[in-house]
Amino acid sequence: MTSEETSLTSKEELNAELKALLRRAYEGGIDVEGGFECRNGVEHPDWDVIVTEVKKNEQSE
């Protein structure tokens, strides 16, 4: 997300953005499974993100 984009205001919006990001990365040939450190400088907290592939269920989109 860049500073020009609209802020997210709900978990549903966050999930939609994460889904779109992961799809773009996957389609671009990036192995998205694993751990990612998100260091954000002094103004924001840092996060550790773990991505794992899960088995699709019958109701998956």
PDB file of C-alpha atoms in Angstrom:
ATOM      1  CA  MET A   1       0.000   0.000   0.000  1.00  0.00           C
ATOM      2  CA  THR A   2       1.398   3.375  -0.930  1.00  0.00           C
ATOM      3  CA  SER A   3       0.651   6.731   0.646  1.00  0.00           C
ATOM      4  CA  GLU A   4      -1.505   7.651  -2.375  1.00  0.00           C
ATOM      5  CA  GLU A   5      -3.932   4.799  -1.648  1.00  0.00           C
ATOM      6  CA  THR A   6      -6.981   4.984   0.582  1.00  0.00           C
ATOM      7  CA  SER A   7      -6.546   3.780   4.162  1.00  0.00           C
ATOM      8  CA  LEU A   8      -8.097   0.492   5.182  1.00  0.00           C
ATOM      9  CA  THR A   9     -10.819   0.741   7.804  1.00  0.00           C
ATOM     10  CA  SER A  10     -11.907  -2.868   8.400  1.00  0.00           C
ATOM     11  CA  LYS A  11     -10.546  -6.390   8.657  1.00  0.00           C
ATOM     12  CA  GLU A  12     -12.552  -7.257   5.541  1.00  0.00           C
ATOM     13  CA  GLU A  13     -10.738  -4.565   3.556  1.00  0.00           C
ATOM     14  CA  LEU A  14      -7.399  -5.755   4.926  1.00  0.00           C
ATOM     15  CA  ASN A  15      -8.216  -9.351   3.916  1.00  0.00           C
ATOM     16  CA  ALA A  16      -9.169  -8.223   0.395  1.00  0.00           C
ATOM     17  CA  GLU A  17      -5.890  -6.298   0.026  1.00  0.00           C
ATOM     18  CA  LEU A  18      -3.841  -9.233   1.326  1.00  0.00           C
ATOM     19  CA  LYS A  19      -5.645 -11.620  -1.036  1.00  0.00           C
ATOM     20  CA  ALA A  20      -4.952  -9.347  -4.013  1.00  0.00           C
ATOM     21  CA  LEU A  21      -1.286  -8.928  -3.016  1.00  0.00           C
ATOM     22  CA  LEU A  22      -0.724 -12.667  -2.571  1.00  0.00           C
ATOM     23  CA  ARG A  23      -2.419 -13.445  -5.903  1.00  0.00           C
ATOM     24  CA  ARG A  24      -0.237 -10.890  -7.740  1.00  0.00           C
ATOM     25  CA  ALA A  25       2.898 -12.291  -6.142  1.00  0.00           C
ATOM     26  CA  TYR A  26       1.921 -15.894  -6.940  1.00  0.00           C
ATOM     27  CA  GLU A  27       1.066 -15.012 -10.544  1.00  0.00           C
ATOM     28  CA  GLY A  28       4.422 -13.221 -10.771  1.00  0.00           C
ATOM     29  CA  GLY A  29       6.255 -16.398  -9.844  1.00  0.00           C
ATOM     30  CA  ILE A  30       7.089 -15.509  -6.246  1.00  0.00           C
ATOM     31  CA  ASP A  31       7.009 -18.291  -3.647  1.00  0.00           C
ATOM     32  CA  VAL A  32       4.710 -16.589  -1.151  1.00  0.00           C
ATOM     33  CA  GLU A  33       4.859 -19.336   1.471  1.00  0.00           C
ATOM     34  CA  GLY A  34       7.017 -18.690   4.511  1.00  0.00           C
ATOM     35  CA  GLY A  35       7.848 -15.927   6.935  1.00  0.00           C
ATOM     36  CA  PHE A  36       8.235 -12.252   6.137  1.00  0.00           C
ATOM     37  CA  GLU A  37       9.520  -9.513   8.434  1.00  0.00           C
ATOM     38  CA  CYS A  38       7.824  -6.174   7.953  1.00  0.00           C
ATOM     39  CA  ARG A  39      10.040  -3.483   9.460  1.00  0.00           C
ATOM     40  CA  ASN A  40       8.329  -0.101   9.518  1.00  0.00           C
ATOM     41  CA  GLY A  41      10.686   2.432  11.068  1.00  0.00           C
ATOM     42  CA  VAL A  42      10.038   4.257  14.322  1.00  0.00           C
ATOM     43  CA  GLU A  43       6.541   5.551  13.508  1.00  0.00           C
ATOM     44  CA  HIS A  44       4.787   2.171  13.142  1.00  0.00           C
ATOM     45  CA  PRO A  45       5.043  -1.261  14.771  1.00  0.00           C
ATOM     46  CA  ASP A  46       7.020  -4.056  13.107  1.00  0.00           C
ATOM     47  CA  TRP A  47       5.276  -7.308  12.169  1.00  0.00           C
ATOM     48  CA  ASP A  48       6.223 -10.873  11.394  1.00  0.00           C
ATOM     49  CA  VAL A  49       3.894 -12.390   8.792  1.00  0.00           C
ATOM     50  CA  ILE A  50       3.661 -16.145   8.245  1.00  0.00           C
ATOM     51  CA  VAL A  51       2.024 -17.386   5.018  1.00  0.00           C
ATOM     52  CA  THR A  52       1.067 -21.025   4.609  1.00  0.00           C
ATOM     53  CA  GLU A  53      -0.767 -22.706   1.774  1.00  0.00           C
ATOM     54  CA  VAL A  54      -3.950 -24.451   2.886  1.00  0.00           C
ATOM     55  CA  LYS A  55      -5.991 -27.187   1.246  1.00  0.00           C
ATOM     56  CA  LYS A  56      -8.980 -25.836  -0.665  1.00  0.00           C
ATOM     57  CA  ASN A  57     -12.393 -26.807   0.605  1.00  0.00           C
ATOM     58  CA  GLU A  58     -15.500 -27.287  -1.546  1.00  0.00           C
ATOM     59  CA  GLN A  59     -16.653 -23.730  -0.808  1.00  0.00           C
ATOM     60  CA  SER A  60     -13.434 -21.944  -1.885  1.00  0.00           C
ATOM     61  CA  GLU A  61     -13.692 -19.140  -4.398  1.00  0.00           C
TER      62      GLU A  61
END
